[in-house]
């Protein structure tokens, strides 16, 4: 239980003056702000620190400011601690910050993409007169049932209230036309639900954003994405991204698809996370996580940096004492029951590969390249195949090793001869 998960917040976490402490303390943050300002054509520093509060709240401004600040904070964290990140995720816009932090796209491309995203979403929101409400304290299944009842009882008038954010088991966000939201609020409150109007500029993550999609998709297609260096989870599918095309496909429908944050959290919680770290302003996701997960520490780097760094230092020390991937491969090879009693096959397929694993084990685990780690996995595969371990069991065991070390980007498909299913 030594996994570290980094999460990045989305729109709604912005506030006037956000990031000022980081900006003043770190040259790298100032450099990123000014680099982004050159791309945007206006001062991000002024927008965050001195502009009227209403300016930062605008979708076109809030999104790019959150991206730049979140990524800048992560770069500071990485420079100071080199955190052993096992996975990343982000809420809505924060997913792009996660992809940027994981090296899936360049900083310049990310800023340009989010600029287009914010502009398209704001324009679309101004056209359709829709909004969002949060339903608090009611299980998701009940909210979905009540919304379906409301939409079906339109008496010839089409109602399109939609679930747009699955934030937690008892926190659901709805999107819809303003009149429909007023009526559905009454419908929900009659059934004992607590409903809060959200101060946002549109009905995000719903079909009301359809007109924003073409410009956003064109911007996505213009970017050269790469495989993330650490696993990143999609809030469109709720799963870890498996490749570049899946990133582009999911981002292309992100604006009109609900944010499945609770699904992502559940999937990550299965990894037995030791530390969840929110990187970005405020602590919106920190609060959600503390209500949703058990057994792992949850901290905001912005609001409680001392606690966050202390928890990270403890985790780093625990990770240092753990065996690396090669050590785990050696242990798995030695512990695997042998069903092959051909002496020559055993010599060639078990003894010799095990000696090669031992040689790789002489390399410091933190200095191992992905090529060397993949070689270790291939040697383990050879040993298990020779010992006649079924392929399904091999895949499961290798996946477990990768999950334990945080090397899940070395998907089993990269291991020669092991079908990925």
CSV table of C-alpha atoms in Angstrom, one decimal:
chain,number,residue,atom,x,y,z
A,1,UNK,CA,0.0,0.0,0.0
A,2,UNK,CA,2.5,2.6,-1.2
A,3,UNK,CA,0.8,4.1,-4.2
A,4,UNK,CA,0.8,7.9,-4.7
A,5,UNK,CA,-2.0,9.4,-6.7
A,6,UNK,CA,-1.9,13.0,-7.9
A,7,UNK,CA,-5.2,14.7,-8.7
A,8,UNK,CA,-5.8,18.0,-10.4
A,9,UNK,CA,-8.9,20.2,-9.9
A,10,UNK,CA,-11.2,21.6,-12.5
A,11,UNK,CA,-13.1,24.8,-13.0
A,12,UNK,CA,-14.6,26.1,-9.7
A,13,UNK,CA,-11.4,25.9,-7.8
A,14,UNK,CA,-10.2,29.3,-9.0
A,15,UNK,CA,-10.2,32.4,-6.8
A,16,UNK,CA,-8.6,35.9,-7.0
A,17,UNK,CA,-5.0,35.7,-5.9
A,18,UNK,CA,-4.6,32.0,-6.4
A,19,UNK,CA,-1.0,30.9,-6.8
A,20,UNK,CA,0.5,34.1,-5.5
A,21,UNK,CA,2.6,32.3,-2.9
A,22,UNK,CA,3.9,29.9,-5.5
A,23,UNK,CA,4.5,32.6,-8.0
A,24,UNK,CA,6.5,34.7,-5.5
A,25,UNK,CA,8.5,31.7,-4.2
A,26,UNK,CA,9.5,29.9,-7.4
A,27,UNK,CA,11.2,31.1,-10.6
A,28,UNK,CA,9.8,28.1,-12.4
A,29,UNK,CA,6.2,29.2,-11.7
A,30,UNK,CA,7.0,32.8,-12.8
A,31,UNK,CA,8.5,31.4,-16.0
A,32,UNK,CA,5.4,29.3,-16.8
A,33,UNK,CA,3.1,32.2,-16.1
A,34,UNK,CA,5.0,34.4,-18.5
A,35,UNK,CA,5.3,31.6,-21.1
A,36,UNK,CA,1.5,31.1,-21.0
A,37,UNK,CA,1.0,34.9,-21.2
A,38,UNK,CA,2.9,35.0,-24.4
A,39,UNK,CA,0.7,32.3,-25.9
A,40,UNK,CA,-2.5,33.9,-24.6
A,41,UNK,CA,-1.7,37.5,-25.6
A,42,UNK,CA,-2.5,38.8,-22.1
A,43,UNK,CA,-0.9,38.7,-18.7
A,44,UNK,CA,-1.9,35.7,-16.7
A,45,UNK,CA,-0.2,37.2,-13.7
A,46,UNK,CA,-2.5,40.2,-13.8
A,47,UNK,CA,-5.5,38.0,-14.4
A,48,UNK,CA,-4.8,35.9,-11.3
A,49,UNK,CA,-3.5,38.6,-8.9
A,50,UNK,CA,-4.9,42.0,-9.8
A,51,UNK,CA,-7.8,41.8,-12.2
A,52,UNK,CA,-11.4,42.2,-10.9
A,53,UNK,CA,-12.7,38.9,-9.4
A,54,UNK,CA,-15.3,38.5,-12.2
A,55,UNK,CA,-12.6,38.2,-14.8
A,56,UNK,CA,-11.0,35.1,-13.4
A,57,UNK,CA,-14.4,33.5,-12.9
A,58,UNK,CA,-15.1,33.6,-16.7
A,59,UNK,CA,-14.7,30.2,-18.3
A,60,UNK,CA,-12.3,31.5,-20.9
A,61,UNK,CA,-9.9,32.7,-18.2
A,62,UNK,CA,-10.4,30.3,-15.3
A,63,UNK,CA,-9.6,27.1,-17.2
A,64,UNK,CA,-6.2,28.2,-18.6
A,65,UNK,CA,-5.3,29.8,-15.3
A,66,UNK,CA,-6.0,26.5,-13.4
A,67,UNK,CA,-4.0,24.5,-16.0
A,68,UNK,CA,-0.9,26.7,-15.7
A,69,UNK,CA,-1.0,27.0,-11.9
A,70,UNK,CA,-1.7,23.2,-11.4
A,71,UNK,CA,1.1,22.2,-13.7
A,72,UNK,CA,3.5,24.8,-12.3
A,73,UNK,CA,2.9,23.5,-8.8
A,74,UNK,CA,3.5,19.9,-9.9
A,75,UNK,CA,6.8,21.0,-11.5
A,76,UNK,CA,7.9,22.5,-8.1
A,77,UNK,CA,6.8,19.3,-6.3
A,78,UNK,CA,8.7,17.2,-8.8
A,79,UNK,CA,11.8,19.3,-8.6
A,80,UNK,CA,11.9,19.2,-4.8
A,81,UNK,CA,10.9,15.6,-4.1
A,82,UNK,CA,10.7,13.6,-7.3
A,83,UNK,CA,7.5,12.0,-6.1
A,84,UNK,CA,7.0,8.3,-6.9
A,85,UNK,CA,3.7,8.8,-8.7
A,86,UNK,CA,1.7,5.7,-9.4
A,87,UNK,CA,-1.2,7.3,-11.2
A,88,UNK,CA,-2.8,10.7,-12.0
A,89,UNK,CA,-6.3,11.9,-12.6
A,90,UNK,CA,-8.1,15.3,-13.0
A,91,UNK,CA,-11.6,16.5,-12.7
A,92,UNK,CA,-12.9,17.8,-16.1
A,93,UNK,CA,-10.3,20.4,-17.1
A,94,UNK,CA,-7.9,18.9,-14.5
A,95,UNK,CA,-7.7,15.8,-16.7
A,96,UNK,CA,-5.7,17.9,-19.3
A,97,UNK,CA,-3.5,19.1,-16.5
A,98,UNK,CA,-2.9,15.4,-15.5
A,99,UNK,CA,-2.0,14.5,-19.1
A,100,UNK,CA,0.4,17.5,-19.3
A,101,UNK,CA,2.1,16.5,-16.0
A,102,UNK,CA,2.4,12.9,-17.3
A,103,UNK,CA,4.1,14.1,-20.5
A,104,UNK,CA,1.3,13.3,-22.9
A,105,UNK,CA,1.5,16.7,-24.6
A,106,UNK,CA,3.7,19.8,-24.4
A,107,UNK,CA,3.0,22.8,-22.2
A,108,UNK,CA,2.5,25.0,-25.3
A,109,UNK,CA,0.0,22.6,-26.8
A,110,UNK,CA,-1.9,22.3,-23.5
A,111,UNK,CA,-2.2,26.0,-23.1
A,112,UNK,CA,-3.5,26.4,-26.7
A,113,UNK,CA,-5.9,23.5,-26.3
A,114,UNK,CA,-7.4,24.8,-23.0
A,115,UNK,CA,-7.6,28.3,-24.5
A,116,UNK,CA,-9.8,26.9,-27.3
A,117,UNK,CA,-11.7,24.8,-24.8
A,118,UNK,CA,-12.5,27.7,-22.6
A,119,UNK,CA,-13.5,30.0,-25.5
A,120,UNK,CA,-15.7,27.4,-27.1
A,121,UNK,CA,-17.4,26.5,-23.8
A,122,UNK,CA,-18.1,30.1,-22.9
A,123,UNK,CA,-19.5,31.1,-26.3
A,124,UNK,CA,-21.7,28.0,-26.2
A,125,UNK,CA,-22.9,28.8,-22.7
A,126,UNK,CA,-23.8,32.3,-23.6
A,127,UNK,CA,-25.9,31.0,-26.5
A,128,UNK,CA,-28.1,28.4,-24.7
A,129,UNK,CA,-29.2,29.9,-21.4
A,130,UNK,CA,-28.6,26.8,-19.3
A,131,UNK,CA,-27.0,26.1,-15.9
A,132,UNK,CA,-26.1,23.5,-13.3
A,133,UNK,CA,-27.3,22.5,-9.8
A,134,UNK,CA,-25.8,20.1,-7.3
A,135,UNK,CA,-27.8,17.5,-5.5
A,136,UNK,CA,-26.3,16.8,-2.1
A,137,UNK,CA,-26.9,13.9,0.4
A,138,UNK,CA,-29.0,11.7,-1.9
A,139,UNK,CA,-27.6,8.5,-3.4
A,140,UNK,CA,-26.8,8.7,-7.1
A,141,UNK,CA,-29.3,6.0,-8.1
A,142,UNK,CA,-32.2,7.9,-6.4
A,143,UNK,CA,-31.2,11.1,-8.1
A,144,UNK,CA,-31.1,9.4,-11.5
A,145,UNK,CA,-34.6,8.0,-10.8
A,146,UNK,CA,-36.0,11.4,-9.9
A,147,UNK,CA,-34.5,13.1,-12.9
A,148,UNK,CA,-35.9,10.4,-15.2
A,149,UNK,CA,-39.3,10.9,-13.6
A,150,UNK,CA,-39.1,14.7,-14.1
A,151,UNK,CA,-38.1,14.4,-17.8
A,152,UNK,CA,-40.8,11.9,-18.5
A,153,UNK,CA,-43.5,14.1,-16.9
A,154,UNK,CA,-43.1,17.0,-19.4
A,155,UNK,CA,-46.7,16.8,-20.7
A,156,UNK,CA,-45.6,17.3,-24.3
A,157,UNK,CA,-42.8,19.7,-23.5
A,158,UNK,CA,-39.3,18.2,-23.9
A,159,UNK,CA,-37.2,18.3,-20.7
A,160,UNK,CA,-33.5,17.5,-20.9
A,161,UNK,CA,-32.1,17.7,-17.4
A,162,UNK,CA,-29.0,15.6,-17.4
A,163,UNK,CA,-26.5,14.2,-14.9
A,164,UNK,CA,-23.3,16.0,-15.8
A,165,UNK,CA,-21.0,15.2,-12.8
A,166,UNK,CA,-20.9,12.0,-10.7
A,167,UNK,CA,-18.7,13.5,-8.0
A,168,UNK,CA,-19.5,11.1,-5.2
A,169,UNK,CA,-22.1,8.6,-4.1
A,170,UNK,CA,-24.0,11.5,-2.5
A,171,UNK,CA,-23.0,14.4,-4.7
A,172,UNK,CA,-24.4,14.6,-8.2
A,173,UNK,CA,-24.5,17.6,-10.5
A,174,UNK,CA,-27.3,18.2,-13.0
A,175,UNK,CA,-27.3,20.3,-16.2
A,176,UNK,CA,-30.3,21.8,-17.9
A,177,UNK,CA,-32.2,24.8,-19.2
A,178,UNK,CA,-32.7,27.4,-16.4
A,179,UNK,CA,-36.5,26.9,-16.3
A,180,UNK,CA,-36.1,23.1,-16.1
A,181,UNK,CA,-33.5,23.4,-13.4
A,182,UNK,CA,-35.9,25.6,-11.3
A,183,UNK,CA,-38.7,23.0,-11.8
A,184,UNK,CA,-36.5,19.9,-11.2
A,185,UNK,CA,-35.2,21.6,-8.0
A,186,UNK,CA,-38.7,21.7,-6.6
A,187,UNK,CA,-39.3,18.1,-7.8
A,188,UNK,CA,-36.2,17.0,-5.9
A,189,UNK,CA,-36.8,19.0,-2.8
A,190,UNK,CA,-40.3,17.5,-2.6
A,191,UNK,CA,-38.6,14.1,-2.3
A,192,UNK,CA,-36.2,15.2,0.5
A,193,UNK,CA,-33.2,16.1,-1.6
A,194,UNK,CA,-30.9,19.1,-0.8
A,195,UNK,CA,-30.3,21.1,-4.0
A,196,UNK,CA,-27.8,24.0,-4.5
A,197,UNK,CA,-27.6,26.3,-7.5
A,198,UNK,CA,-24.0,26.4,-8.9
A,199,UNK,CA,-22.5,29.8,-9.9
A,200,UNK,CA,-21.3,28.6,-13.3
A,201,UNK,CA,-21.6,30.1,-16.8
A,202,UNK,CA,-23.3,27.1,-18.5
A,203,UNK,CA,-24.5,23.5,-18.6
A,204,UNK,CA,-21.1,21.9,-18.8
A,205,UNK,CA,-20.6,18.2,-19.6
A,206,UNK,CA,-24.0,17.8,-21.2
A,207,UNK,CA,-25.6,18.0,-24.7
A,208,UNK,CA,-25.9,21.8,-24.1
A,209,UNK,CA,-22.2,22.0,-25.0
A,210,UNK,CA,-22.6,20.4,-28.4
A,211,UNK,CA,-21.8,23.6,-30.3
A,212,UNK,CA,-18.5,23.8,-28.5
A,213,UNK,CA,-17.3,20.4,-29.7
A,214,UNK,CA,-16.2,21.1,-33.3
A,215,UNK,CA,-13.6,23.8,-32.4
A,216,UNK,CA,-12.4,21.7,-29.5
A,217,UNK,CA,-12.0,18.6,-31.6
A,218,UNK,CA,-10.1,20.6,-34.3
A,219,UNK,CA,-7.7,21.7,-31.6
A,220,UNK,CA,-7.3,18.2,-30.3
A,221,UNK,CA,-6.5,16.8,-33.7
A,222,UNK,CA,-3.8,19.5,-34.2
A,223,UNK,CA,-1.8,18.1,-31.2
A,224,UNK,CA,0.7,15.4,-31.2
A,225,UNK,CA,0.0,13.3,-28.1
A,226,UNK,CA,2.4,10.8,-26.5
A,227,UNK,CA,1.8,7.9,-24.2
A,228,UNK,CA,1.7,9.2,-20.6
A,229,UNK,CA,4.8,8.4,-18.5
A,230,UNK,CA,2.5,7.4,-15.7
A,231,UNK,CA,-1.0,6.0,-15.8
A,232,UNK,CA,-3.7,8.7,-16.3
A,233,UNK,CA,-7.4,7.9,-15.7
A,234,UNK,CA,-10.2,9.2,-17.9
A,235,UNK,CA,-13.3,10.7,-16.3
A,236,UNK,CA,-15.2,9.9,-19.6
A,237,UNK,CA,-14.6,6.2,-19.3
A,238,UNK,CA,-13.6,5.8,-15.7
A,239,UNK,CA,-10.6,3.7,-16.8
A,240,UNK,CA,-6.8,4.2,-17.3
A,241,UNK,CA,-5.9,5.5,-20.7
A,242,UNK,CA,-4.5,2.7,-22.8
A,243,UNK,CA,-3.0,4.7,-25.7
A,244,UNK,CA,-2.8,7.9,-27.6
A,245,UNK,CA,-5.9,7.3,-29.7
A,246,UNK,CA,-8.0,6.7,-26.6
A,247,UNK,CA,-6.8,10.0,-25.2
A,248,UNK,CA,-8.0,11.8,-28.3
A,249,UNK,CA,-11.3,9.9,-28.5
A,250,UNK,CA,-12.1,10.6,-24.9
A,251,UNK,CA,-11.2,14.3,-24.9
A,252,UNK,CA,-13.3,14.7,-28.1
A,253,UNK,CA,-16.4,13.8,-26.2
A,254,UNK,CA,-15.5,15.2,-22.9
A,255,UNK,CA,-17.5,18.4,-23.2
A,256,UNK,CA,-20.8,16.6,-23.7
A,257,UNK,CA,-20.1,13.5,-21.5
A,258,UNK,CA,-20.7,13.4,-17.7
A,259,UNK,CA,-17.6,13.5,-15.4
A,260,UNK,CA,-17.4,10.1,-13.8
A,261,UNK,CA,-15.2,11.2,-11.0
A,262,UNK,CA,-16.5,8.7,-8.4
A,263,UNK,CA,-15.8,5.9,-10.9
A,264,UNK,CA,-12.2,7.0,-11.3
A,265,UNK,CA,-11.8,7.3,-7.5
A,266,UNK,CA,-13.2,3.8,-7.0
A,267,UNK,CA,-10.8,2.3,-9.6
A,268,UNK,CA,-7.8,4.1,-8.1
A,269,UNK,CA,-8.9,3.1,-4.5
A,270,UNK,CA,-8.6,-0.6,-5.6
A,271,UNK,CA,-4.9,0.0,-5.9
A,272,UNK,CA,-4.8,0.6,-2.1
A,273,UNK,CA,-3.5,4.1,-2.4
A,274,UNK,CA,-1.2,5.3,0.5
A,275,UNK,CA,-1.4,9.0,-0.4
A,276,UNK,CA,-3.8,11.2,-2.5
A,277,UNK,CA,-2.3,14.6,-3.2
A,278,UNK,CA,-4.4,17.4,-4.8
A,279,UNK,CA,-2.2,19.7,-6.8
A,280,UNK,CA,-3.9,23.0,-7.6
A,281,UNK,CA,-5.7,25.8,-5.8
A,282,UNK,CA,-8.0,25.2,-2.8
A,283,UNK,CA,-9.1,21.7,-1.7
A,284,UNK,CA,-12.3,20.8,-3.6
A,285,UNK,CA,-11.0,17.3,-4.5
A,286,UNK,CA,-9.4,16.8,-1.2
A,287,UNK,CA,-12.8,17.1,0.5
A,288,UNK,CA,-14.4,14.8,-1.9
A,289,UNK,CA,-11.7,12.2,-1.5
A,290,UNK,CA,-11.7,12.3,2.3
A,291,UNK,CA,-15.4,11.4,2.2
A,292,UNK,CA,-14.9,8.7,-0.4
A,293,UNK,CA,-11.7,6.7,0.5
A,294,UNK,CA,-10.5,4.8,3.5
A,295,UNK,CA,-7.0,3.8,4.5
A,296,UNK,CA,-5.0,6.4,2.7
A,297,UNK,CA,-3.9,10.0,3.6
A,298,UNK,CA,-5.4,12.8,1.6
A,299,UNK,CA,-3.8,16.3,1.4
A,300,UNK,CA,-4.0,19.5,-0.6
A,301,UNK,CA,-0.6,20.8,-1.7
A,302,UNK,CA,-2.0,24.4,-1.8
A,303,UNK,CA,-3.8,24.6,1.6
A,304,UNK,CA,-1.7,22.3,3.7
A,305,UNK,CA,1.7,22.1,2.1
A,306,UNK,CA,3.6,21.1,5.3
A,307,UNK,CA,1.3,18.1,5.9
A,308,UNK,CA,1.5,17.1,2.2
A,309,UNK,CA,5.3,17.2,2.1
A,310,UNK,CA,5.6,15.3,5.4
A,311,UNK,CA,3.3,12.6,4.1
A,312,UNK,CA,5.1,12.4,0.8
A,313,UNK,CA,8.5,12.1,2.6
A,314,UNK,CA,7.2,9.1,4.6
A,315,UNK,CA,5.9,7.5,1.4
A,316,UNK,CA,9.2,8.1,-0.4
A,317,UNK,CA,11.1,6.4,2.5
A,318,UNK,CA,8.7,3.4,2.4
A,319,UNK,CA,9.1,3.1,-1.3
A,320,UNK,CA,12.9,3.2,-1.0
A,321,UNK,CA,12.8,0.2,1.3
A,322,UNK,CA,10.6,-1.8,-1.1
A,323,UNK,CA,12.0,-4.2,-3.6
A,324,UNK,CA,12.0,-2.9,-7.2
A,325,UNK,CA,10.5,-4.5,-10.2
A,326,UNK,CA,13.5,-6.8,-10.8
A,327,UNK,CA,13.6,-7.9,-7.2
A,328,UNK,CA,9.9,-8.8,-7.4
A,329,UNK,CA,10.5,-10.7,-10.7
A,330,UNK,CA,13.3,-12.6,-8.9
A,331,UNK,CA,11.0,-13.5,-6.1
A,332,UNK,CA,8.2,-14.5,-8.4
A,333,UNK,CA,10.5,-16.7,-10.5
A,334,UNK,CA,11.8,-18.5,-7.4
A,335,UNK,CA,8.4,-19.0,-6.0
A,336,UNK,CA,6.8,-20.3,-9.1
A,337,UNK,CA,6.1,-24.0,-9.0
A,338,UNK,CA,7.9,-26.1,-11.7
A,339,UNK,CA,5.8,-28.5,-13.8
A,340,UNK,CA,8.6,-29.1,-16.4
A,341,UNK,CA,11.1,-31.9,-15.7
A,342,UNK,CA,13.0,-31.8,-18.9
A,343,UNK,CA,16.5,-30.9,-17.7
A,344,UNK,CA,17.7,-29.1,-20.8
A,345,UNK,CA,14.6,-27.0,-21.1
A,346,UNK,CA,14.9,-26.2,-17.4
A,347,UNK,CA,18.6,-25.1,-17.9
A,348,UNK,CA,17.8,-23.0,-20.9
A,349,UNK,CA,14.4,-21.5,-19.8
A,350,UNK,CA,14.8,-21.2,-16.0
A,351,UNK,CA,18.4,-21.3,-14.9
A,352,UNK,CA,19.9,-19.0,-17.5
A,353,UNK,CA,17.1,-16.4,-17.4
A,354,UNK,CA,17.3,-16.4,-13.6
A,355,UNK,CA,21.0,-15.6,-13.8
A,356,UNK,CA,20.2,-12.7,-16.2
A,357,UNK,CA,17.6,-11.4,-13.8
A,358,UNK,CA,20.2,-11.5,-11.0
A,359,UNK,CA,22.5,-9.4,-13.2
A,360,UNK,CA,19.8,-6.9,-13.7
A,361,UNK,CA,19.2,-6.9,-10.0
A,362,UNK,CA,22.7,-5.4,-9.5
A,363,UNK,CA,21.4,-2.2,-11.1
A,364,UNK,CA,20.0,0.4,-8.6
A,365,UNK,CA,16.2,0.0,-8.8
A,366,UNK,CA,15.8,3.8,-9.3
A,367,UNK,CA,18.2,3.8,-12.2
A,368,UNK,CA,16.5,1.1,-14.2
A,369,UNK,CA,15.3,2.2,-17.6
A,370,UNK,CA,11.9,1.0,-19.0
A,371,UNK,CA,13.9,-1.1,-21.5
A,372,UNK,CA,15.7,-2.9,-18.6
A,373,UNK,CA,12.4,-3.3,-16.7
A,374,UNK,CA,10.7,-4.8,-19.8
A,375,UNK,CA,13.7,-7.1,-20.2
A,376,UNK,CA,13.2,-8.3,-16.6
A,377,UNK,CA,9.5,-9.0,-17.4
A,378,UNK,CA,10.4,-10.9,-20.5
A,379,UNK,CA,12.8,-13.1,-18.5
A,380,UNK,CA,10.1,-13.7,-15.9
A,381,UNK,CA,7.8,-14.7,-18.7
A,382,UNK,CA,10.3,-17.1,-20.1
A,383,UNK,CA,10.8,-18.7,-16.7
A,384,UNK,CA,7.1,-19.0,-16.1
A,385,UNK,CA,6.4,-20.4,-19.6
A,386,UNK,CA,9.2,-23.0,-19.1
A,387,UNK,CA,7.7,-23.9,-15.7
A,388,UNK,CA,4.4,-24.4,-17.6
A,389,UNK,CA,2.4,-21.6,-15.9
A,390,UNK,CA,-0.9,-20.9,-17.8
A,391,UNK,CA,-0.8,-17.7,-19.8
A,392,UNK,CA,-3.8,-16.3,-18.0
A,393,UNK,CA,-2.1,-16.7,-14.6
A,394,UNK,CA,1.1,-15.2,-16.1
A,395,UNK,CA,-0.8,-12.0,-17.2
A,396,UNK,CA,-2.4,-11.7,-13.8
A,397,UNK,CA,0.9,-12.1,-11.9
A,398,UNK,CA,2.7,-9.6,-14.1
A,399,UNK,CA,-0.1,-7.1,-13.9
A,400,UNK,CA,0.1,-7.4,-10.1
A,401,UNK,CA,3.8,-6.8,-10.1
A,402,UNK,CA,3.4,-3.7,-12.3
A,403,UNK,CA,0.6,-2.4,-10.0
A,404,UNK,CA,2.8,-2.8,-7.0
A,405,UNK,CA,5.7,-0.9,-8.4
A,406,UNK,CA,3.7,1.7,-10.2
A,407,UNK,CA,5.1,0.6,-13.6
A,408,UNK,CA,1.7,0.0,-15.1
A,409,UNK,CA,2.7,1.9,-18.2
A,410,UNK,CA,4.7,-1.2,-19.0
A,411,UNK,CA,1.5,-2.9,-20.1
A,412,UNK,CA,1.6,-6.7,-20.4
A,413,UNK,CA,1.3,-6.2,-24.1
A,414,UNK,CA,4.9,-5.1,-24.1
A,415,UNK,CA,6.0,-8.4,-22.8
A,416,UNK,CA,6.9,-10.7,-25.7
A,417,UNK,CA,4.6,-13.7,-26.0
A,418,UNK,CA,2.1,-12.7,-23.3
A,419,UNK,CA,-1.2,-12.0,-25.0
A,420,UNK,CA,-2.9,-8.8,-23.7
A,421,UNK,CA,-6.4,-10.0,-24.2
